[in-house]
Every structure is written in structure tokens, then in C-alpha cells.
Amino acid sequence: MPVDAATRQTRFTHIRPTLLALRQQIRDAIDAVHPDAAACLPLPDFELPERYTLAALAPALHRGLFNRRSGVSDAWRRAFDACPHAGRENAIAARELTYLWYQVVCRARYYAESTPGRTDDFHYEKARIPKRITAELSRVAAAPRTGATT
């Protein structure tokens, strides 16, 4: 049974504050792993989507993260080795955190567009975010400091 536009908007409105909070947590984590991420990494804008923009935002994030063969995009590969601000592990962690935002956006879209009660993927992802952020921060803290200028 198709979900009407009012139901989709209601479902999106319900999760929008959570999207805002998750976006901020992810941005704060990127700032923690990389001192000047916006200057040398191919980060997206991290815009807070509206329901009607979710359909376009997910593929745009995907194109920025992956190449046509679903590997790491060339822009990110270059950034891993060229960043003068932090080590390779820091740049990789920033990409993983960007990928986390992509997953949140995809799950938000599915949640908003699906039949109510059909999926709890968004809430499952929401619960996983703090652990995944902590894992990236820990990985960077444990990495050797090669390639970084301090």
C-alpha cells in the first residue's frame, strides 16, 4: 500500500530533530579527527535535508564517496596521501564519518518513505552512531603519527 505525502512528511518531521543531532555529532567528530578537514578533504556540505531532498542527497553523497566500481573515490584517495594537516588515518576516519552521514541519510529516506511500522532501520542506525564515532576516534588516537605536520 503506497504511503501518502502527508504520512511521509509526518514521519520525516518526527525524525528531523534526530537528523540534526546526528549531523552535529558527525561534524564534531570530523573536526576532532582532522584540524582543517574542509580545506583538504572532499567533504560534502552536510546540509540538513528536507524530506523532498532526501532522494537527491543520498546519490550525491554516494558519488562523492565511491567510484563507479563502489571503491573509494579518486578524490578521497588523493586526499588520504596529500593532506598536510593530519595523518592518513585521520583522513580515512573523516571519510568513514562522512560515510556514516550517508548511511543516516539513506535510512532517514527509507524511514520517511516506507509504510509506518515496516522498518526501524533509522532508529537502529541512530543507536549505533555514538559507538561508531567512538570507534573512529579511538582508531585515530591509536594510529602512529606519520605524514602529519604539527
CSV table of N, CA and C in Angstrom, one decimal:
chain,number,residue,atom,x,y,z
A,1,MET,N,0.8,-1.2,0.0
A,1,MET,CA,0.0,0.0,0.0
A,1,MET,C,0.9,1.2,0.0
A,2,PRO,N,0.7,2.1,-1.0
A,2,PRO,CA,1.6,3.3,-1.0
A,2,PRO,C,1.3,4.3,0.2
A,3,VAL,N,2.4,4.9,0.5
A,3,VAL,CA,2.3,5.9,1.6
A,3,VAL,C,2.0,7.3,1.1
A,4,ASP,N,1.0,7.9,1.6
A,4,ASP,CA,0.7,9.3,1.1
A,4,ASP,C,1.7,10.3,1.5
A,5,ALA,N,1.7,11.4,0.8
A,5,ALA,CA,2.7,12.5,1.1
A,5,ALA,C,2.6,13.0,2.5
A,6,ALA,N,1.4,13.2,3.0
A,6,ALA,CA,1.2,13.7,4.4
A,6,ALA,C,1.9,12.7,5.4
A,7,THR,N,1.7,11.4,5.2
A,7,THR,CA,2.3,10.5,6.1
A,7,THR,C,3.8,10.5,6.0
A,8,ARG,N,4.3,10.6,4.8
A,8,ARG,CA,5.8,10.7,4.6
A,8,ARG,C,6.3,11.9,5.3
A,9,GLN,N,5.6,13.1,5.2
A,9,GLN,CA,6.1,14.3,5.8
A,9,GLN,C,6.0,14.2,7.3
A,10,THR,N,5.0,13.6,7.8
A,10,THR,CA,4.9,13.4,9.3
A,10,THR,C,6.0,12.6,9.8
A,11,ARG,N,6.3,11.5,9.1
A,11,ARG,CA,7.4,10.6,9.5
A,11,ARG,C,8.7,11.3,9.5
A,12,PHE,N,8.9,12.1,8.5
A,12,PHE,CA,10.2,12.9,8.3
A,12,PHE,C,10.3,13.9,9.4
A,13,THR,N,9.2,14.6,9.7
A,13,THR,CA,9.2,15.7,10.7
A,13,THR,C,9.5,15.1,12.1
A,14,HIS,N,9.0,13.9,12.3
A,14,HIS,CA,9.3,13.2,13.6
A,14,HIS,C,10.8,12.9,13.8
A,15,ILE,N,11.5,12.6,12.7
A,15,ILE,CA,13.0,12.2,12.9
A,15,ILE,C,13.9,13.4,12.6
A,16,ARG,N,13.4,14.5,12.1
A,16,ARG,CA,14.2,15.7,11.8
A,16,ARG,C,15.1,16.2,12.9
A,17,PRO,N,14.6,16.3,14.1
A,17,PRO,CA,15.5,16.7,15.2
A,17,PRO,C,16.6,15.7,15.5
A,18,THR,N,16.3,14.4,15.3
A,18,THR,CA,17.4,13.4,15.4
A,18,THR,C,18.4,13.6,14.3
A,19,LEU,N,18.0,13.8,13.1
A,19,LEU,CA,18.9,14.0,12.0
A,19,LEU,C,19.8,15.2,12.3
A,20,LEU,N,19.2,16.3,12.8
A,20,LEU,CA,20.0,17.5,13.2
A,20,LEU,C,21.1,17.1,14.2
A,21,ALA,N,20.7,16.4,15.2
A,21,ALA,CA,21.6,16.0,16.3
A,21,ALA,C,22.7,15.1,15.8
A,22,LEU,N,22.3,14.1,14.9
A,22,LEU,CA,23.3,13.2,14.4
A,22,LEU,C,24.3,13.9,13.5
A,23,ARG,N,23.8,14.8,12.7
A,23,ARG,CA,24.7,15.5,11.8
A,23,ARG,C,25.7,16.3,12.6
A,24,GLN,N,25.3,16.9,13.7
A,24,GLN,CA,26.2,17.7,14.5
A,24,GLN,C,27.2,16.8,15.2
A,25,GLN,N,26.8,15.6,15.6
A,25,GLN,CA,27.7,14.7,16.2
A,25,GLN,C,28.8,14.2,15.2
A,26,ILE,N,28.4,14.0,14.0
A,26,ILE,CA,29.3,13.5,13.0
A,26,ILE,C,30.2,14.7,12.6
A,27,ARG,N,29.7,15.9,12.4
A,27,ARG,CA,30.6,17.0,12.1
A,27,ARG,C,31.6,17.3,13.2
A,28,ASP,N,31.2,17.2,14.5
A,28,ASP,CA,32.1,17.4,15.6
A,28,ASP,C,33.2,16.3,15.6
A,29,ALA,N,32.8,15.1,15.3
A,29,ALA,CA,33.8,14.0,15.2
A,29,ALA,C,34.8,14.2,14.1
A,30,ILE,N,34.3,14.7,12.9
A,30,ILE,CA,35.2,15.0,11.8
A,30,ILE,C,36.2,16.1,12.3
A,31,ASP,N,35.7,17.1,12.9
A,31,ASP,CA,36.5,18.2,13.4
A,31,ASP,C,37.6,17.7,14.4
A,32,ALA,N,37.2,16.7,15.2
A,32,ALA,CA,38.1,16.1,16.2
A,32,ALA,C,39.2,15.3,15.5
A,33,VAL,N,38.9,14.6,14.4
A,33,VAL,CA,40.0,13.8,13.8
A,33,VAL,C,40.8,14.5,12.8
A,34,HIS,N,40.4,15.7,12.4
A,34,HIS,CA,41.1,16.5,11.4
A,34,HIS,C,41.0,17.9,11.7
A,35,PRO,N,42.1,18.6,11.9
A,35,PRO,CA,42.1,20.0,12.3
A,35,PRO,C,41.6,21.0,11.2
A,36,ASP,N,41.7,20.6,9.9
A,36,ASP,CA,41.2,21.6,8.9
A,36,ASP,C,40.6,20.7,7.8
A,37,ALA,N,39.6,19.9,8.1
A,37,ALA,CA,39.0,19.0,7.1
A,37,ALA,C,38.5,19.6,5.9
A,38,ALA,N,37.8,20.8,6.0
A,38,ALA,CA,37.2,21.4,4.9
A,38,ALA,C,38.2,21.9,3.9
A,39,ALA,N,39.4,22.2,4.3
A,39,ALA,CA,40.5,22.7,3.5
A,39,ALA,C,41.1,21.7,2.5
A,40,CYS,N,41.2,20.4,3.0
A,40,CYS,CA,41.9,19.5,2.1
A,40,CYS,C,41.2,18.2,1.9
A,41,LEU,N,40.0,18.0,2.4
A,41,LEU,CA,39.2,16.8,2.1
A,41,LEU,C,38.0,17.1,1.3
A,42,PRO,N,37.6,16.1,0.5
A,42,PRO,CA,36.4,16.3,-0.3
A,42,PRO,C,35.1,16.1,0.5
A,43,LEU,N,34.9,16.9,1.5
A,43,LEU,CA,33.7,16.7,2.3
A,43,LEU,C,32.4,17.3,1.6
A,44,PRO,N,31.3,16.7,1.9
A,44,PRO,CA,30.1,17.3,1.4
A,44,PRO,C,29.7,18.5,2.2
A,45,ASP,N,28.6,19.1,1.9
A,45,ASP,CA,28.1,20.3,2.6
A,45,ASP,C,27.5,19.9,4.0
A,46,PHE,N,27.1,18.7,4.2
A,46,PHE,CA,26.4,18.2,5.4
A,46,PHE,C,25.2,19.0,5.6
A,47,GLU,N,24.5,19.3,4.5
A,47,GLU,CA,23.2,20.0,4.7
A,47,GLU,C,22.2,19.2,5.4
A,48,LEU,N,21.3,19.9,6.1
A,48,LEU,CA,20.2,19.2,6.8
A,48,LEU,C,19.1,19.0,5.7
A,49,PRO,N,18.8,17.8,5.3
A,49,PRO,CA,17.9,17.6,4.3
A,49,PRO,C,16.4,17.9,4.7
A,50,GLU,N,15.7,18.2,3.7
A,50,GLU,CA,14.2,18.2,3.9
A,50,GLU,C,13.7,16.9,3.3
A,51,ARG,N,12.5,16.5,3.5
A,51,ARG,CA,12.0,15.2,3.0
A,51,ARG,C,12.1,15.1,1.5
A,52,TYR,N,11.8,16.2,0.8
A,52,TYR,CA,11.8,16.2,-0.6
A,52,TYR,C,13.2,16.2,-1.2
A,53,THR,N,14.2,16.5,-0.4
A,53,THR,CA,15.6,16.5,-0.9
A,53,THR,C,16.4,15.2,-0.6
A,54,LEU,N,15.8,14.3,0.2
A,54,LEU,CA,16.5,13.1,0.6
A,54,LEU,C,16.8,12.2,-0.6
A,55,ALA,N,15.8,12.2,-1.6
A,55,ALA,CA,16.0,11.3,-2.8
A,55,ALA,C,17.2,11.8,-3.6
A,56,ALA,N,17.5,13.0,-3.6
A,56,ALA,CA,18.7,13.5,-4.4
A,56,ALA,C,20.0,13.5,-3.6
A,57,LEU,N,19.9,13.7,-2.3
A,57,LEU,CA,21.0,13.8,-1.4
A,57,LEU,C,21.8,12.5,-1.3
A,58,ALA,N,21.1,11.4,-1.1
A,58,ALA,CA,21.8,10.1,-1.0
A,58,ALA,C,22.7,9.8,-2.2
A,59,PRO,N,22.2,9.9,-3.4
A,59,PRO,CA,23.1,9.6,-4.5
A,59,PRO,C,24.2,10.6,-4.7
A,60,ALA,N,24.0,11.8,-4.3
A,60,ALA,CA,25.1,12.8,-4.4
A,60,ALA,C,26.2,12.5,-3.4
A,61,LEU,N,25.8,12.1,-2.2
A,61,LEU,CA,26.8,11.6,-1.2
A,61,LEU,C,27.5,10.4,-1.7
A,62,HIS,N,26.8,9.5,-2.3
A,62,HIS,CA,27.4,8.2,-2.8
A,62,HIS,C,28.4,8.5,-3.8
A,63,ARG,N,28.1,9.4,-4.8
A,63,ARG,CA,29.1,9.8,-5.8
A,63,ARG,C,30.3,10.4,-5.2
A,64,GLY,N,30.2,11.2,-4.1
A,64,GLY,CA,31.4,11.8,-3.5
A,64,GLY,C,32.3,10.8,-2.8
A,65,LEU,N,31.7,9.7,-2.3
A,65,LEU,CA,32.4,8.7,-1.5
A,65,LEU,C,33.0,7.6,-2.3
A,66,PHE,N,32.3,7.2,-3.4
A,66,PHE,CA,32.7,6.0,-4.1
A,66,PHE,C,32.9,6.2,-5.6
A,67,ASN,N,33.7,5.4,-6.2
A,67,ASN,CA,33.9,5.4,-7.7
A,67,ASN,C,32.8,4.5,-8.3
A,68,ARG,N,32.9,4.4,-9.6
A,68,ARG,CA,31.8,3.6,-10.3
A,68,ARG,C,31.9,2.1,-9.9
A,69,ARG,N,33.0,1.6,-9.4
A,69,ARG,CA,33.1,0.2,-9.0
A,69,ARG,C,32.9,0.0,-7.5
A,70,SER,N,32.3,1.0,-6.9
A,70,SER,CA,32.0,1.0,-5.4
A,70,SER,C,33.2,1.0,-4.6
A,71,GLY,N,34.4,1.4,-5.1
A,71,GLY,CA,35.6,1.6,-4.3
A,71,GLY,C,35.6,3.0,-3.8
A,72,VAL,N,36.7,3.3,-3.1
A,72,VAL,CA,36.9,4.7,-2.6
A,72,VAL,C,37.1,5.6,-3.8
A,73,SER,N,36.4,6.8,-3.8
A,73,SER,CA,36.5,7.7,-4.9
A,73,SER,C,37.9,8.2,-5.0
A,74,ASP,N,38.3,8.7,-6.3
A,74,ASP,CA,39.6,9.2,-6.5
A,74,ASP,C,39.9,10.4,-5.7
A,75,ALA,N,38.9,11.3,-5.5
A,75,ALA,CA,39.2,12.5,-4.7
A,75,ALA,C,39.6,12.1,-3.3
A,76,TRP,N,38.9,11.1,-2.7
A,76,TRP,CA,39.3,10.7,-1.3
A,76,TRP,C,40.7,10.0,-1.3
A,77,ARG,N,40.9,9.2,-2.3
A,77,ARG,CA,42.2,8.5,-2.4
A,77,ARG,C,43.4,9.5,-2.4
A,78,ARG,N,43.2,10.6,-3.2
A,78,ARG,CA,44.2,11.6,-3.3
A,78,ARG,C,44.3,12.3,-1.9
A,79,ALA,N,43.2,12.6,-1.3
A,79,ALA,CA,43.2,13.3,0.0
A,79,ALA,C,43.9,12.5,1.1
A,80,PHE,N,43.8,11.2,1.0
A,80,PHE,CA,44.4,10.3,2.0
A,80,PHE,C,45.9,10.6,2.1
A,81,ASP,N,46.6,10.8,0.9
A,81,ASP,CA,48.0,11.0,0.9
A,81,ASP,C,48.5,12.4,0.8
A,82,ALA,N,47.6,13.3,0.4
A,82,ALA,CA,48.1,14.7,0.2
A,82,ALA,C,47.8,15.6,1.3
A,83,CYS,N,47.1,15.2,2.3
A,83,CYS,CA,46.7,16.1,3.4
A,83,CYS,C,47.9,16.5,4.2
A,84,PRO,N,48.2,17.8,4.3
A,84,PRO,CA,49.3,18.3,5.1
A,84,PRO,C,49.0,18.5,6.6
A,85,HIS,N,47.7,18.4,6.9
A,85,HIS,CA,47.3,18.8,8.3
A,85,HIS,C,47.2,17.6,9.3
A,86,ALA,N,47.1,16.4,8.7
A,86,ALA,CA,46.9,15.3,9.6
A,86,ALA,C,47.4,14.0,8.9
A,87,GLY,N,47.5,13.0,9.6
A,87,GLY,CA,48.0,11.7,9.0
A,87,GLY,C,46.9,11.0,8.2
A,88,ARG,N,47.3,10.0,7.4
A,88,ARG,CA,46.5,9.3,6.6
A,88,ARG,C,45.3,8.7,7.3
A,89,GLU,N,45.5,8.2,8.5
A,89,GLU,CA,44.4,7.6,9.3
A,89,GLU,C,43.4,8.6,9.7
A,90,ASN,N,43.8,9.9,9.9
A,90,ASN,CA,42.8,10.9,10.2
A,90,ASN,C,41.9,11.2,9.0
A,91,ALA,N,42.5,11.2,7.8
A,91,ALA,CA,41.7,11.4,6.6
A,91,ALA,C,40.8,10.3,6.3
A,92,ILE,N,41.3,9.0,6.6
A,92,ILE,CA,40.4,7.9,6.4
A,92,ILE,C,39.3,7.9,7.4
A,93,ALA,N,39.5,8.3,8.6
A,93,ALA,CA,38.5,8.4,9.6
A,93,ALA,C,37.4,9.5,9.2
A,94,ALA,N,37.9,10.6,8.7
A,94,ALA,CA,36.9,11.6,8.2
A,94,ALA,C,36.1,11.1,7.1
A,95,ARG,N,36.6,10.2,6.2
A,95,ARG,CA,35.8,9.6,5.2
A,95,ARG,C,34.8,8.6,5.8
A,96,GLU,N,35.3,7.8,6.7
A,96,GLU,CA,34.3,6.9,7.4
A,96,GLU,C,33.2,7.6,8.1
A,97,LEU,N,33.5,8.7,8.7
A,97,LEU,CA,32.4,9.5,9.3
A,97,LEU,C,31.5,10.1,8.3
A,98,THR,N,32.0,10.5,7.1
A,98,THR,CA,31.2,11.0,6.0
A,98,THR,C,30.3,9.9,5.5
A,99,TYR,N,30.9,8.7,5.4
A,99,TYR,CA,30.1,7.5,5.0
A,99,TYR,C,29.0,7.3,6.1
A,100,LEU,N,29.3,7.5,7.3
A,100,LEU,CA,28.2,7.3,8.3
A,100,LEU,C,27.1,8.3,8.1
A,101,TRP,N,27.4,9.5,7.7
A,101,TRP,CA,26.3,10.5,7.4
A,101,TRP,C,25.5,10.0,6.2
A,102,TYR,N,26.1,9.5,5.2
A,102,TYR,CA,25.5,8.9,4.0
A,102,TYR,C,24.5,7.8,4.5
A,103,GLN,N,24.9,6.9,5.4
A,103,GLN,CA,24.1,5.8,5.9
A,103,GLN,C,22.9,6.4,6.6
A,104,VAL,N,23.1,7.4,7.4
A,104,VAL,CA,22.0,8.1,8.2
A,104,VAL,C,21.0,8.6,7.2
A,105,VAL,N,21.4,9.3,6.1
A,105,VAL,CA,20.5,9.9,5.1
A,105,VAL,C,19.7,8.8,4.4
A,106,CYS,N,20.4,7.7,4.1
A,106,CYS,CA,19.7,6.7,3.4
A,106,CYS,C,18.6,6.0,4.3
A,107,ARG,N,19.0,5.8,5.5
A,107,ARG,CA,18.0,5.3,6.5
A,107,ARG,C,16.8,6.2,6.7
A,108,ALA,N,17.1,7.5,6.8
A,108,ALA,CA,16.1,8.5,7.0
A,108,ALA,C,15.1,8.5,5.8
A,109,ARG,N,15.7,8.4,4.7
A,109,ARG,CA,14.8,8.4,3.5
A,109,ARG,C,13.9,7.2,3.5
A,110,TYR,N,14.5,6.0,3.8
A,110,TYR,CA,13.7,4.8,3.8
A,110,TYR,C,12.6,4.9,4.9
A,111,TYR,N,13.0,5.4,6.0
A,111,TYR,CA,12.0,5.5,7.1
A,111,TYR,C,10.9,6.4,6.7
A,112,ALA,N,11.2,7.6,6.1
A,112,ALA,CA,10.1,8.6,5.8
A,112,ALA,C,9.3,8.0,4.7
A,113,GLU,N,9.8,7.3,3.7
A,113,GLU,CA,9.1,6.9,2.6
A,113,GLU,C,8.4,5.5,2.7
A,114,SER,N,8.7,4.8,3.8
A,114,SER,CA,8.1,3.4,3.9
A,114,SER,C,6.8,3.5,4.7
A,115,THR,N,6.1,2.4,4.6
A,115,THR,CA,4.9,2.2,5.3
A,115,THR,C,5.2,2.2,6.8
A,116,PRO,N,4.4,3.0,7.6
A,116,PRO,CA,4.7,3.0,9.0
A,116,PRO,C,4.7,1.6,9.6
A,117,GLY,N,5.6,1.4,10.5
A,117,GLY,CA,5.8,0.1,11.2
A,117,GLY,C,6.6,-0.9,10.4
A,118,ARG,N,6.9,-0.5,9.2
A,118,ARG,CA,7.6,-1.5,8.3
A,118,ARG,C,9.1,-1.6,8.7
A,119,THR,N,9.7,-0.5,9.1
A,119,THR,CA,11.1,-0.5,9.3
A,119,THR,C,11.5,0.3,10.5
A,120,ASP,N,12.5,-0.2,11.2
A,120,ASP,CA,13.1,0.6,12.3
A,120,ASP,C,14.6,0.8,12.0
A,121,ASP,N,15.0,0.7,10.8
A,121,ASP,CA,16.4,0.9,10.4
A,121,ASP,C,16.9,2.2,10.9
A,122,PHE,N,16.1,3.3,10.8
A,122,PHE,CA,16.6,4.6,11.2
A,122,PHE,C,16.9,4.6,12.7
A,123,HIS,N,16.1,4.0,13.5
A,123,HIS,CA,16.3,4.0,14.9
A,123,HIS,C,17.4,3.1,15.3
A,124,TYR,N,17.6,2.0,14.5
A,124,TYR,CA,18.8,1.1,14.7
A,124,TYR,C,20.0,1.9,14.4
A,125,GLU,N,20.1,2.6,13.3
A,125,GLU,CA,21.3,3.4,13.0
A,125,GLU,C,21.6,4.5,14.0
A,126,LYS,N,20.5,5.1,14.5
A,126,LYS,CA,20.6,6.2,15.5
A,126,LYS,C,21.3,5.6,16.7
A,127,ALA,N,21.0,4.4,17.1
A,127,ALA,CA,21.6,3.8,18.3
A,127,ALA,C,23.1,3.4,18.1
A,128,ARG,N,23.4,3.2,16.8
A,128,ARG,CA,24.8,2.7,16.5
A,128,ARG,C,25.8,3.9,16.4
A,129,ILE,N,25.3,5.1,16.1
A,129,ILE,CA,26.1,6.3,15.8
A,129,ILE,C,27.2,6.5,16.9
A,130,PRO,N,26.8,6.7,18.1
A,130,PRO,CA,27.9,7.0,19.1
A,130,PRO,C,29.0,6.0,19.2
A,131,LYS,N,28.6,4.7,19.1
A,131,LYS,CA,29.7,3.6,19.1
A,131,LYS,C,30.6,3.8,17.8
A,132,ARG,N,30.0,4.0,16.7
A,132,ARG,CA,30.8,4.1,15.5
A,132,ARG,C,31.7,5.4,15.5
A,133,ILE,N,31.2,6.5,16.1
A,133,ILE,CA,32.0,7.7,16.2
A,133,ILE,C,33.2,7.4,17.2
A,134,THR,N,32.9,6.8,18.3
A,134,THR,CA,33.9,6.5,19.3
A,134,THR,C,35.0,5.5,18.7
A,135,ALA,N,34.5,4.6,17.9
A,135,ALA,CA,35.5,3.7,17.2
A,135,ALA,C,36.4,4.4,16.3
A,136,GLU,N,35.9,5.4,15.5
A,136,GLU,CA,36.8,6.1,14.6
A,136,GLU,C,37.7,7.0,15.4
A,137,LEU,N,37.3,7.7,16.5
A,137,LEU,CA,38.1,8.5,17.3
A,137,LEU,C,39.2,7.7,18.0
A,138,SER,N,38.9,6.5,18.4
A,138,SER,CA,39.9,5.6,19.1
A,138,SER,C,40.9,5.1,18.1
A,139,ARG,N,40.4,4.8,16.9
A,139,ARG,CA,41.3,4.3,15.8
A,139,ARG,C,42.4,5.4,15.5
A,140,VAL,N,41.9,6.6,15.4
A,140,VAL,CA,42.8,7.7,15.0
A,140,VAL,C,43.8,7.9,16.2
A,141,ALA,N,43.3,7.9,17.4
A,141,ALA,CA,44.2,8.1,18.6
A,141,ALA,C,45.2,7.1,18.7
A,142,ALA,N,44.9,5.8,18.3
A,142,ALA,CA,45.9,4.8,18.4
A,142,ALA,C,46.9,4.7,17.2
A,143,ALA,N,46.6,5.4,16.1
A,143,ALA,CA,47.4,5.4,14.9
A,143,ALA,C,48.7,6.1,15.1
A,144,PRO,N,49.8,5.6,14.4
A,144,PRO,CA,51.0,6.3,14.5
A,144,PRO,C,50.9,7.7,13.8
A,145,ARG,N,51.6,8.6,14.2
A,145,ARG,CA,51.6,10.0,13.7
A,145,ARG,C,52.6,10.1,12.5
A,146,THR,N,52.3,9.5,11.4
A,146,THR,CA,53.1,9.7,10.2
A,146,THR,C,52.4,10.5,9.2
A,147,GLY,N,53.2,11.4,8.5
A,147,GLY,CA,52.6,12.2,7.5
A,147,GLY,C,52.0,13.5,7.9
A,148,ALA,N,51.9,13.7,9.2
A,148,ALA,CA,51.2,14.9,9.7
A,148,ALA,C,52.3,15.9,10.1
A,149,THR,N,51.9,17.1,9.9
A,149,THR,CA,52.8,18.2,10.3
A,149,THR,C,52.1,18.9,11.5
A,150,THR,N,52.9,19.0,12.6
A,150,THR,CA,52.3,19.5,13.8
A,150,THR,C,52.9,20.8,14.2
